[in-house]
Amino acid sequence: MPIVTDARPYHHGRLREALVDAGLALARAEGPDAVVLRAASRAAAVSHNAAYRHFADRDELLRAVAERCMSRLALVMEQRQDALEPDPDPAARALSRIDAVGRAYLEFAATEPGWFRTAFAVPDKVNSFGPGEGVGARGLSPYALLGAGLDDLVEVGVLPAERRPGAEYAAWSAVHGLAMLFNDGPLRDLPDTERAVATQIVLDVVARGL
Amino acid sequence: MPIVTDARPYHHGRLREALVDAGLALARAEGPDAVVLRAASRAAAVSHNAAYRHFADRDELLRAVAERCMSRLALVMEQRQDALEPDPDPAARALSRIDAVGRAYLEFAATEPGWFRTAFAVPDKVNSFGPGEGVGARGLSPYALLGAGLDDLVEVGVLPAERRPGAEYAAWSAVHGLAMLFNDGPLRDLPDTERAVATQIVLDVVARGL
DNA sequence: ATCGGCATGTTGACAGTGTCTACTTCTCAT
DNA sequence: ATGAGAAGTAGACACTGTCAACATGCCGAT
């Protein structure tokens, strides 16, 4: 019988959550490649193999972390939409809501590059996130939030209904591509002022082209 | 004095090129993470440390491989432009040249996903590619080829001159984003027919919005 | 209440990686 | 011809993911 037992019990209790939290911290600082089983296990004060009781392999942990990153993105989108001052004009309101979606996406990519890259670094085996995964407070994924914004545009008469199908491909691609080019791509060291210009141009072109 | 010497001399002769070639093969099959020093050294039939005589570290090899991948992309763009049947109408010609740029980009991403991902996986330390790097047969980078196409559009009167500055941000972002969403993102398992639809929509929106 | 099954966590091992230091071989300019 | 330096080798270390064998202790059936 041990005299002074270690404070930590043999069984962790909520190791799975602890590992995902640790992975989230690693991803935030260094991106998806830094989500390392042994480092996460160390952070959770647990032996390096304990993770295998909760995840089949490293990819499964990474996927869980990526799903949380996607949720964070959805949350930022929702917050930016909620922060809009109410506009009496429905058309203007719908437009500013769509604008907020795009700007929140780019803001998230800029302020949390590690999380942003991780959100889209889902391992090959897994298609994407299932329903109810990677969602924000309203239960909507970033993709669904964009779709809802586009629906509003139609309802308000800004976007012709015949252009609605597939509109998210254009909007999403443009904003996602810009974020990638800024973060990891050839536009990596564009100065902030030029970034703002590029952002405005991209959003304008999409708005005009939809 | 050895009686029957090994056919391979002690000094490789063009080890640097051999390593980049090996890295290119690895990148093609598995993407940038598969560009591994020891595997490339094995492919070049050389000890695992020989690479350090030609590259400071793994990132420097990866950068050399990425630069070649970017050149391949430029070459595909040039080929698709050259393959266009001549159109008497200058405006139509300029438009089809820009269209070819975008479609070649997406074709490259679809047919050579490993190379495409590697082209944009330049390690953090390095800004991007210097002048004369990542270029095609005409000495133009993908970015420059896009810019030339946009210049043509202005010259021919299709694109208003005041909209020319920054136009590559919009065109590039949209096409790059779509390629990323198809290859690694949530649109990974979109069926081919739907991919074609999405591609057409994205190109249309950009063309209309520019 | 207790006892055993089973989920949970640990230990140790292996192969693979990047990178360091020390060493060997060979080329080429003097 | 020779010796300095470029090019390649050998061995080591720390780190990773993953496997197999083992230890622990919770919880329900008895």
Short mmCIF file of C-alpha atoms (C1' of nucleotides) in Angstrom, two decimals:
data_model
loop_
_atom_site.label_atom_id
_atom_site.label_comp_id
_atom_site.label_asym_id
_atom_site.label_seq_id
_atom_site.Cartn_x
_atom_site.Cartn_y
_atom_site.Cartn_z
CA MET A 1 0.00 0.00 0.00
CA PRO A 2 1.51 3.30 -1.05
CA ILE A 3 1.99 5.83 1.75
CA VAL A 4 1.69 9.07 -0.19
CA THR A 5 -0.11 8.33 -3.41
CA ASP A 6 0.43 10.33 -6.54
CA ALA A 7 -2.33 12.91 -6.79
CA ARG A 8 -3.12 11.78 -10.34
CA PRO A 9 -5.18 8.60 -10.48
CA TYR A 10 -4.20 5.74 -12.72
CA HIS A 11 -7.18 6.41 -14.95
CA HIS A 12 -7.30 9.86 -16.41
CA GLY A 13 -11.04 10.25 -16.61
CA ARG A 14 -11.39 12.39 -19.68
CA LEU A 15 -8.25 11.59 -21.59
CA ARG A 16 -9.88 11.86 -24.96
CA GLU A 17 -10.88 15.47 -24.41
CA ALA A 18 -7.48 16.24 -22.88
CA LEU A 19 -5.70 14.87 -25.94
CA VAL A 20 -7.85 16.86 -28.33
CA ASP A 21 -7.27 19.99 -26.24
CA ALA A 22 -3.53 19.37 -26.36
CA GLY A 23 -3.72 18.76 -30.10
CA LEU A 24 -5.62 22.00 -30.49
CA ALA A 25 -2.83 23.88 -28.73
CA LEU A 26 -0.21 22.23 -30.93
CA ALA A 27 -2.19 22.94 -34.07
CA ARG A 28 -2.66 26.56 -33.07
CA ALA A 29 1.05 27.13 -32.67
CA GLU A 30 2.47 25.09 -35.53
CA GLY A 31 -0.25 23.75 -37.76
CA PRO A 32 -1.47 20.23 -38.47
CA ASP A 33 1.97 18.62 -38.74
CA ALA A 34 2.60 19.56 -35.12
CA VAL A 35 -0.33 17.49 -33.93
CA VAL A 36 1.85 14.69 -32.69
CA LEU A 37 0.62 11.80 -30.60
CA ARG A 38 3.52 11.72 -28.20
CA ALA A 39 3.51 15.46 -27.62
CA ALA A 40 -0.23 15.45 -26.94
CA SER A 41 0.23 12.52 -24.55
CA ARG A 42 2.96 14.39 -22.70
CA ALA A 43 0.73 17.43 -22.39
CA ALA A 44 -1.99 15.22 -20.93
CA ALA A 45 0.57 13.76 -18.48
CA VAL A 46 0.00 10.27 -19.75
CA SER A 47 2.19 7.63 -21.33
CA HIS A 48 2.76 7.80 -25.04
CA ASN A 49 0.57 4.82 -25.85
CA ALA A 50 -2.51 5.73 -23.85
CA ALA A 51 -3.88 7.64 -26.83
CA TYR A 52 -4.45 4.37 -28.66
CA ARG A 53 -7.31 3.58 -26.31
CA HIS A 54 -9.19 6.55 -27.76
CA PHE A 55 -7.89 6.93 -31.30
CA ALA A 56 -7.06 4.25 -33.82
CA ASP A 57 -4.03 6.16 -34.99
CA ARG A 58 -2.61 9.63 -35.31
CA ASP A 59 -4.90 10.50 -38.20
CA GLU A 60 -7.94 9.93 -36.06
CA LEU A 61 -6.67 12.38 -33.45
CA LEU A 62 -5.84 14.87 -36.18
CA ARG A 63 -9.31 14.51 -37.56
CA ALA A 64 -10.87 15.23 -34.17
CA VAL A 65 -8.68 18.31 -33.83
CA ALA A 66 -9.54 19.45 -37.34
CA GLU A 67 -13.21 19.13 -36.59
CA ARG A 68 -12.83 21.43 -33.60
CA CYS A 69 -10.91 23.90 -35.76
CA MET A 70 -13.75 23.92 -38.27
CA SER A 71 -16.16 24.64 -35.45
CA ARG A 72 -14.03 27.59 -34.37
CA LEU A 73 -14.27 28.95 -37.88
CA ALA A 74 -18.04 28.61 -37.81
CA LEU A 75 -18.15 30.39 -34.46
CA VAL A 76 -16.15 33.34 -35.75
CA MET A 77 -18.49 33.60 -38.72
CA GLU A 78 -21.50 33.63 -36.46
CA GLN A 79 -19.97 36.23 -34.18
CA ARG A 80 -19.16 38.55 -37.06
CA GLN A 81 -22.68 38.22 -38.38
CA ASP A 82 -24.18 38.91 -34.95
CA ALA A 83 -21.98 41.96 -34.50
CA LEU A 84 -23.45 43.72 -37.53
CA GLU A 85 -25.49 46.78 -36.67
CA PRO A 86 -29.06 46.21 -37.85
CA ASP A 87 -29.81 47.72 -41.23
CA PRO A 88 -33.42 48.62 -42.06
CA ASP A 89 -32.92 47.78 -45.74
CA PRO A 90 -33.28 44.00 -46.20
CA ALA A 91 -31.10 43.96 -49.31
CA ALA A 92 -28.31 45.84 -47.59
CA ARG A 93 -28.66 43.58 -44.59
CA ALA A 94 -28.36 40.42 -46.66
CA LEU A 95 -25.36 41.82 -48.50
CA SER A 96 -23.58 42.78 -45.31
CA ARG A 97 -24.25 39.33 -43.88
CA ILE A 98 -22.59 37.67 -46.86
CA ASP A 99 -19.73 40.14 -46.65
CA ALA A 100 -19.32 39.24 -42.98
CA VAL A 101 -19.08 35.56 -43.88
CA GLY A 102 -16.22 36.18 -46.26
CA ARG A 103 -14.41 38.59 -43.99
CA ALA A 104 -14.75 36.30 -40.99
CA TYR A 105 -13.25 33.48 -43.06
CA LEU A 106 -10.26 35.62 -43.97
CA GLU A 107 -9.96 37.00 -40.46
CA PHE A 108 -9.86 33.51 -39.02
CA ALA A 109 -7.23 32.44 -41.54
CA ALA A 110 -5.13 35.50 -40.71
CA THR A 111 -5.41 35.44 -36.92
CA GLU A 112 -5.34 31.67 -36.44
CA PRO A 113 -3.30 30.32 -39.33
CA GLY A 114 -2.46 27.10 -37.51
CA TRP A 115 -6.10 26.33 -36.82
CA PHE A 116 -7.14 27.36 -40.29
CA ARG A 117 -4.65 25.03 -41.95
CA THR A 118 -5.62 22.25 -39.58
CA ALA A 119 -9.32 22.65 -40.31
CA PHE A 120 -8.61 21.74 -43.93
CA ALA A 121 -5.97 19.11 -43.23
CA VAL A 122 -8.35 16.21 -42.81
CA PRO A 123 -6.49 12.98 -43.52
CA ASP A 124 -7.15 11.22 -46.81
CA LYS A 125 -9.16 8.30 -45.50
CA VAL A 126 -11.94 10.50 -44.19
CA ASN A 127 -14.15 12.19 -46.74
CA SER A 128 -14.88 15.32 -44.77
CA PHE A 129 -16.90 16.03 -41.67
CA GLY A 130 -20.18 14.31 -41.10
CA PRO A 131 -23.42 16.11 -40.33
CA GLY A 132 -23.31 17.91 -37.01
CA GLU A 133 -19.52 18.04 -37.07
CA GLY A 134 -17.48 21.19 -37.46
CA VAL A 135 -20.49 23.33 -36.67
CA GLY A 136 -20.93 26.54 -34.71
CA ALA A 137 -23.35 27.56 -31.99
CA ARG A 138 -26.32 27.40 -34.35
CA GLY A 139 -25.43 23.92 -35.56
CA LEU A 140 -24.37 25.20 -38.97
CA SER A 141 -21.06 24.45 -40.65
CA PRO A 142 -19.11 27.23 -42.39
CA TYR A 143 -20.41 25.86 -45.67
CA ALA A 144 -24.00 25.93 -44.42
CA LEU A 145 -23.57 29.47 -43.10
CA LEU A 146 -22.44 30.56 -46.54
CA GLY A 147 -25.38 28.79 -48.13
CA ALA A 148 -27.80 30.47 -45.75
CA GLY A 149 -26.33 33.85 -46.66
CA LEU A 150 -26.78 33.12 -50.35
CA ASP A 151 -30.35 32.02 -49.74
CA ASP A 152 -30.97 35.37 -48.08
CA LEU A 153 -29.60 37.14 -51.13
CA VAL A 154 -32.14 35.37 -53.31
CA GLU A 155 -35.00 36.02 -50.94
CA VAL A 156 -34.18 39.70 -50.85
CA GLY A 157 -33.94 39.92 -54.61
CA VAL A 158 -30.25 40.71 -54.88
CA LEU A 159 -29.27 37.37 -56.40
CA PRO A 160 -31.35 35.99 -59.29
CA ALA A 161 -32.79 32.65 -58.31
CA GLU A 162 -31.44 30.93 -61.41
CA ARG A 163 -27.92 31.84 -60.31
CA ARG A 164 -28.35 30.42 -56.84
CA PRO A 165 -27.43 26.76 -57.58
CA GLY A 166 -23.71 26.31 -57.20
CA ALA A 167 -23.15 29.87 -56.07
CA GLU A 168 -21.26 28.64 -53.01
CA TYR A 169 -18.63 27.11 -55.28
CA ALA A 170 -17.68 30.53 -56.55
CA ALA A 171 -17.87 32.39 -53.27
CA TRP A 172 -16.13 29.71 -51.27
CA SER A 173 -13.39 29.09 -53.81
CA ALA A 174 -12.49 32.74 -54.09
CA VAL A 175 -12.27 33.37 -50.37
CA HIS A 176 -10.61 30.05 -49.60
CA GLY A 177 -8.08 30.53 -52.36
CA LEU A 178 -7.19 34.00 -51.16
CA ALA A 179 -6.73 32.73 -47.63
CA MET A 180 -4.45 29.93 -48.85
CA LEU A 181 -2.38 32.27 -51.00
CA PHE A 182 -1.99 34.64 -48.07
CA ASN A 183 -1.14 31.98 -45.51
CA ASP A 184 0.99 29.41 -47.27
CA GLY A 185 1.13 30.54 -50.85
CA PRO A 186 3.05 33.01 -52.97
CA LEU A 187 1.24 35.98 -51.42
CA ARG A 188 2.67 35.05 -48.05
CA ASP A 189 4.55 38.26 -47.47
CA LEU A 190 2.24 40.73 -49.07
CA PRO A 191 2.10 43.79 -46.77
CA ASP A 192 -1.09 44.33 -44.81
CA THR A 193 -2.25 47.31 -46.83
CA GLU A 194 -1.95 45.34 -50.06
CA ARG A 195 -3.74 42.45 -48.42
CA ALA A 196 -6.67 44.70 -47.66
CA VAL A 197 -6.72 45.83 -51.28
CA ALA A 198 -6.63 42.27 -52.55
CA THR A 199 -9.38 41.26 -50.15
CA GLN A 200 -11.62 44.06 -51.32
CA ILE A 201 -11.01 43.19 -54.96
CA VAL A 202 -11.81 39.52 -54.44
CA LEU A 203 -15.02 40.26 -52.56
CA ASP A 204 -16.05 42.83 -55.16
CA VAL A 205 -15.45 40.48 -58.07
CA VAL A 206 -17.46 37.73 -56.43
CA ALA A 207 -20.30 40.07 -55.54
CA ARG A 208 -20.40 41.40 -59.09
CA GLY A 209 -20.05 38.01 -60.70
CA LEU A 210 -22.59 36.02 -58.76
CA MET B 1 43.99 -2.03 -55.70
CA PRO B 2 40.54 -3.49 -56.20
CA ILE B 3 40.37 -6.26 -58.80
CA VAL B 4 36.79 -5.78 -59.97
CA THR B 5 35.69 -2.30 -59.04
CA ASP B 6 32.10 -1.38 -58.41
CA ALA B 7 30.63 0.10 -61.56
CA ARG B 8 29.43 3.15 -59.65
CA PRO B 9 32.21 5.64 -58.92
CA TYR B 10 32.68 7.08 -55.48
CA HIS B 11 31.54 10.45 -56.67
CA HIS B 12 28.09 10.51 -58.16
CA GLY B 13 28.65 13.29 -60.64
CA ARG B 14 25.24 14.94 -60.67
CA LEU B 15 23.85 13.98 -57.32
CA ARG B 16 21.95 17.22 -56.85
CA GLU B 17 19.88 16.65 -59.97
CA ALA B 18 19.40 13.00 -59.08
CA LEU B 19 18.08 13.93 -55.65
CA VAL B 20 15.66 16.47 -57.06
CA ASP B 21 14.48 13.92 -59.63
CA ALA B 22 13.93 11.38 -56.87
CA GLY B 23 12.12 14.00 -54.80
CA LEU B 24 9.94 14.78 -57.79
CA ALA B 25 8.94 11.14 -58.07
CA LEU B 26 8.14 10.99 -54.36
CA ALA B 27 6.15 14.21 -54.52
CA ARG B 28 4.22 12.98 -57.52
CA ALA B 29 3.10 9.83 -55.77
CA GLU B 30 2.49 11.07 -52.23
CA GLY B 31 2.77 14.83 -52.02
CA PRO B 32 5.24 17.11 -50.27
CA ASP B 33 5.42 15.15 -47.01
CA ALA B 34 6.81 12.19 -48.93
CA VAL B 35 9.83 14.19 -50.07
CA VAL B 36 12.12 12.55 -47.58
CA LEU B 37 15.88 12.93 -47.56
CA ARG B 38 16.68 9.32 -46.88
CA ALA B 39 14.28 7.97 -49.47
CA ALA B 40 15.66 10.33 -52.10
CA SER B 41 19.20 9.30 -51.17
CA ARG B 42 18.28 5.63 -51.52
CA ALA B 43 16.78 6.30 -54.95
CA ALA B 44 20.01 7.98 -55.96
CA ALA B 45 21.97 4.97 -54.62
CA VAL B 46 23.92 7.08 -52.23
CA SER B 47 24.37 7.15 -48.47
CA HIS B 48 21.77 8.97 -46.45
CA ASN B 49 24.04 11.88 -45.60
CA ALA B 50 25.35 12.68 -49.05
CA ALA B 51 22.43 15.05 -49.64
CA TYR B 52 23.90 17.46 -47.09
CA ARG B 53 26.66 18.33 -49.53
CA HIS B 54 24.01 19.84 -51.83
CA PHE B 55 21.20 20.96 -49.53
CA ALA B 56 21.43 22.61 -46.14
CA ASP B 57 18.50 20.57 -44.88
CA ARG B 58 15.35 18.79 -45.97
CA ASP B 59 13.50 22.05 -46.52
CA GLU B 60 16.03 23.14 -49.10
CA LEU B 61 15.50 19.94 -51.08
CA LEU B 62 11.76 20.34 -50.78
CA ARG B 63 12.04 23.88 -52.06
CA ALA B 64 14.01 22.73 -55.11
CA VAL B 65 11.38 20.09 -55.81
CA ALA B 66 8.55 22.60 -55.33
CA GLU B 67 10.20 24.94 -57.79
CA ARG B 68 10.25 22.21 -60.41
CA CYS B 69 6.60 21.47 -59.70
CA MET B 70 5.73 25.10 -60.26
CA SER B 71 7.57 24.96 -63.58
CA ARG B 72 5.52 21.96 -64.59
CA LEU B 73 2.38 23.93 -63.89
CA ALA B 74 3.64 26.78 -66.04
CA LEU B 75 4.43 24.33 -68.83
CA VAL B 76 0.93 22.87 -68.80
CA MET B 77 -0.50 26.37 -68.97
CA GLU B 78 1.65 27.20 -71.96
CA GLN B 79 0.74 23.97 -73.72
CA ARG B 80 -2.97 24.54 -73.26
CA GLN B 81 -2.65 28.04 -74.61
CA ASP B 82 -0.65 26.87 -77.60
CA ALA B 83 -3.18 24.15 -78.35
CA LEU B 84 -5.99 26.66 -78.91
CA GLU B 85 -7.22 26.84 -82.48
CA PRO B 86 -6.59 30.36 -83.75
CA ASP B 87 -9.64 32.60 -83.53
CA PRO B 88 -9.90 35.57 -85.90
CA ASP B 89 -11.68 37.70 -83.31
CA PRO B 90 -9.08 39.24 -80.97
CA ALA B 91 -11.53 39.55 -78.10
CA ALA B 92 -12.58 35.91 -78.34
CA ARG B 93 -8.94 34.91 -78.61
CA ALA B 94 -7.98 36.81 -75.47
CA LEU B 95 -10.91 35.34 -73.59
CA SER B 96 -10.10 31.80 -74.60
CA ARG B 97 -6.49 32.32 -73.59
CA ILE B 98 -7.53 33.36 -70.10
CA ASP B 99 -9.94 30.47 -69.96
CA ALA B 100 -7.12 28.12 -70.92
CA VAL B 101 -5.01 29.48 -68.06
CA GLY B 102 -7.68 28.66 -65.52
CA ARG B 103 -8.51 25.28 -66.99
CA ALA B 104 -4.87 24.28 -67.23
CA TYR B 105 -4.45 25.19 -63.57
CA LEU B 106 -7.35 22.96 -62.58
CA GLU B 107 -6.28 20.21 -64.94
CA PHE B 108 -2.82 20.16 -63.41
CA ALA B 109 -4.26 20.04 -59.91
CA ALA B 110 -6.54 17.17 -60.89
CA THR B 111 -4.08 15.05 -62.86
CA GLU B 112 -1.00 15.70 -60.73
CA PRO B 113 -2.30 16.32 -57.23
CA GLY B 114 1.00 15.44 -55.60
CA TRP B 115 2.94 17.91 -57.70
CA PHE B 116 0.27 20.55 -57.31
CA ARG B 117 0.32 20.34 -53.53
CA THR B 118 4.09 20.34 -53.56
CA ALA B 119 4.30 23.42 -55.74
CA PHE B 120 2.54 25.37 -53.00
CA ALA B 121 4.24 23.68 -50.07
CA VAL B 122 7.26 25.95 -49.99
CA PRO B 123 8.74 25.86 -46.47
CA ASP B 124 8.16 28.84 -44.22
CA LYS B 125 11.64 30.29 -44.28
CA VAL B 126 11.54 30.95 -47.99
CA ASN B 127 9.26 33.73 -49.20
CA SER B 128 8.33 32.20 -52.53
CA PHE B 129 10.24 31.64 -55.72
CA GLY B 130 12.71 34.19 -56.96
CA PRO B 131 12.67 35.64 -60.47
CA GLY B 132 13.40 33.03 -63.10
CA GLU B 133 12.29 30.24 -60.79
CA GLY B 134 9.22 28.13 -61.30
CA VAL B 135 8.88 29.30 -64.87
CA GLY B 136 7.84 27.57 -68.08
CA ALA B 137 9.38 27.42 -71.52
CA ARG B 138 8.79 31.12 -72.13
CA GLY B 139 10.38 32.12 -68.85
CA LEU B 140 7.05 33.09 -67.33
CA SER B 141 5.72 31.87 -64.00
CA PRO B 142 2.08 30.78 -63.65
CA TYR B 143 1.39 34.12 -62.03
CA ALA B 144 3.03 35.98 -64.89
CA LEU B 145 1.14 33.92 -67.46
CA LEU B 146 -2.10 34.91 -65.76
CA GLY B 147 -1.02 38.54 -65.73
CA ALA B 148 -0.19 38.43 -69.43
CA GLY B 149 -3.62 37.02 -70.16
CA LEU B 150 -5.26 39.83 -68.21
CA ASP B 151 -3.17 42.40 -70.05
CA ASP B 152 -4.44 40.95 -73.30
CA LEU B 153 -8.00 41.34 -72.08
CA VAL B 154 -7.41 45.04 -71.49
CA GLU B 155 -5.67 45.54 -74.83
CA VAL B 156 -8.56 43.90 -76.63
CA GLY B 157 -11.12 45.98 -74.80
CA VAL B 158 -12.81 43.21 -72.87
CA LEU B 159 -11.52 44.29 -69.46
CA PRO B 160 -11.78 47.98 -68.49
CA ALA B 161 -8.30 49.33 -67.79
CA GLU B 162 -9.31 50.67 -64.38
CA ARG B 163 -10.21 47.16 -63.31
CA ARG B 164 -6.88 45.70 -64.37
CA PRO B 165 -4.86 46.42 -61.19
CA GLY B 166 -5.23 43.56 -58.78
CA ALA B 167 -7.33 41.51 -61.18
CA GLU B 168 -5.00 38.55 -60.72
CA TYR B 169 -5.94 38.40 -57.06
CA ALA B 170 -9.51 37.57 -57.95
CA ALA B 171 -8.80 35.19 -60.81
CA TRP B 172 -6.01 33.39 -59.04
CA SER B 173 -7.84 33.07 -55.73
CA ALA B 174 -10.95 31.61 -57.31
CA VAL B 175 -9.14 28.99 -59.35
CA HIS B 176 -6.64 28.15 -56.64
CA GLY B 177 -9.34 27.86 -54.03
CA LEU B 178 -11.40 25.55 -56.20
CA ALA B 179 -8.38 23.36 -56.84
CA MET B 180 -7.63 23.16 -53.11
CA LEU B 181 -11.24 22.34 -52.22
CA PHE B 182 -11.27 19.61 -54.86
CA ASN B 183 -7.92 18.09 -53.93
CA ASP B 184 -7.64 18.30 -50.17
CA GLY B 185 -10.75 20.10 -49.03
CA PRO B 186 -14.38 19.32 -48.35
CA LEU B 187 -15.16 18.94 -52.06
CA ARG B 188 -12.74 16.02 -52.22
CA ASP B 189 -15.26 13.44 -53.30
CA LEU B 190 -17.48 15.49 -55.51
CA PRO B 191 -18.28 13.38 -58.59
CA ASP B 192 -16.67 14.39 -61.85
CA THR B 193 -19.83 15.72 -63.43
CA GLU B 194 -20.47 17.99 -60.48
CA ARG B 195 -16.85 19.08 -60.59
CA ALA B 196 -17.29 20.20 -64.16
CA VAL B 197 -20.37 22.18 -63.15
CA ALA B 198 -18.54 23.83 -60.27
CA THR B 199 -15.60 24.66 -62.53
CA GLN B 200 -17.83 26.30 -65.07
CA ILE B 201 -19.59 28.33 -62.39
CA VAL B 202 -16.35 29.55 -60.88
CA LEU B 203 -14.92 30.57 -64.24
CA ASP B 204 -18.17 32.29 -65.20
CA VAL B 205 -18.39 34.25 -61.98
CA VAL B 206 -14.82 35.43 -62.32
CA ALA B 207 -15.29 36.38 -65.96
CA ARG B 208 -18.45 38.31 -65.13
CA GLY B 209 -17.02 39.94 -62.04
CA LEU B 210 -13.69 41.13 -63.34
"C1'" DA C 1 -19.39 -7.91 -0.32
"C1'" DT C 2 -16.49 -9.57 -3.50
"C1'" DC C 3 -14.67 -11.11 -7.53
"C1'" DG C 4 -13.56 -11.25 -12.22
"C1'" DG C 5 -13.97 -9.16 -16.93
"C1'" DC C 6 -12.64 -5.53 -19.47
"C1'" DA C 7 -11.73 -0.77 -20.46
"C1'" DT C 8 -7.89 2.06 -19.52
"C1'" DG C 9 -3.07 3.14 -18.97
"C1'" DT C 10 2.16 1.59 -18.97
"C1'" DT C 11 6.54 -0.44 -20.57
"C1'" DG C 12 9.48 -1.76 -23.94
"C1'" DA C 13 10.57 -2.54 -28.47
"C1'" DC C 14 11.17 -1.61 -33.61
"C1'" DA C 15 11.59 0.81 -37.90
"C1'" DG C 16 11.83 5.13 -39.94
"C1'" DT C 17 13.11 10.07 -39.99
"C1'" DG C 18 16.36 14.62 -39.83
"C1'" DT C 19 20.64 16.08 -38.49
"C1'" DC C 20 25.20 16.19 -36.08
"C1'" DT C 21 30.31 14.80 -35.93
"C1'" DA C 22 34.08 12.35 -37.55
"C1'" DC C 23 35.99 9.90 -41.17
"C1'" DT C 24 37.27 8.43 -46.16
"C1'" DT C 25 37.87 9.02 -51.10
"C1'" DC C 26 38.85 11.29 -55.03
"C1'" DT C 27 39.41 15.62 -58.14
"C1'" DC C 28 41.84 19.37 -59.66
"C1'" DA C 29 44.63 23.49 -59.47
"C1'" DT C 30 48.94 24.50 -58.29
"C1'" DA D 1 53.00 15.19 -57.83
"C1'" DT D 2 50.75 16.67 -54.34
"C1'" DG D 3 47.81 18.41 -51.08
"C1'" DA D 4 43.61 21.18 -50.10
"C1'" DG D 5 39.07 20.86 -50.37
"C1'" DA D 6 34.83 18.98 -52.44
"C1'" DA D 7 32.01 14.93 -52.32
"C1'" DG D 8 30.46 10.81 -50.16
"C1'" DT D 9 30.39 7.44 -45.96
"C1'" DA D 10 29.69 5.62 -41.17
"C1'" DG D 11 27.75 5.93 -36.92
"C1'" DA D 12 25.23 8.13 -33.50
"C1'" DC D 13 21.27 10.67 -31.27
"C1'" DA D 14 16.66 12.27 -30.48
"C1'" DC D 15 12.31 12.10 -32.16
"C1'" DT D 16 8.22 9.97 -34.35
"C1'" DG D 17 4.11 6.22 -35.07
"C1'" DT D 18 2.86 1.78 -33.99
"C1'" DC D 19 2.88 -3.03 -32.15
"C1'" DA D 20 2.79 -6.56 -28.30
"C1'" DA D 21 2.80 -7.69 -23.61
"C1'" DC D 22 1.73 -6.27 -19.20
"C1'" DA D 23 -0.44 -3.59 -15.05
"C1'" DT D 24 -4.29 -1.32 -12.87
"C1'" DG D 25 -8.65 -0.47 -11.17
"C1'" DC D 26 -13.78 0.35 -12.19
"C1'" DC D 27 -18.30 -1.83 -12.30
"C1'" DG D 28 -21.65 -5.15 -12.67
"C1'" DA D 29 -23.00 -10.07 -11.85
"C1'" DT D 30 -23.00 -13.13 -8.39
#
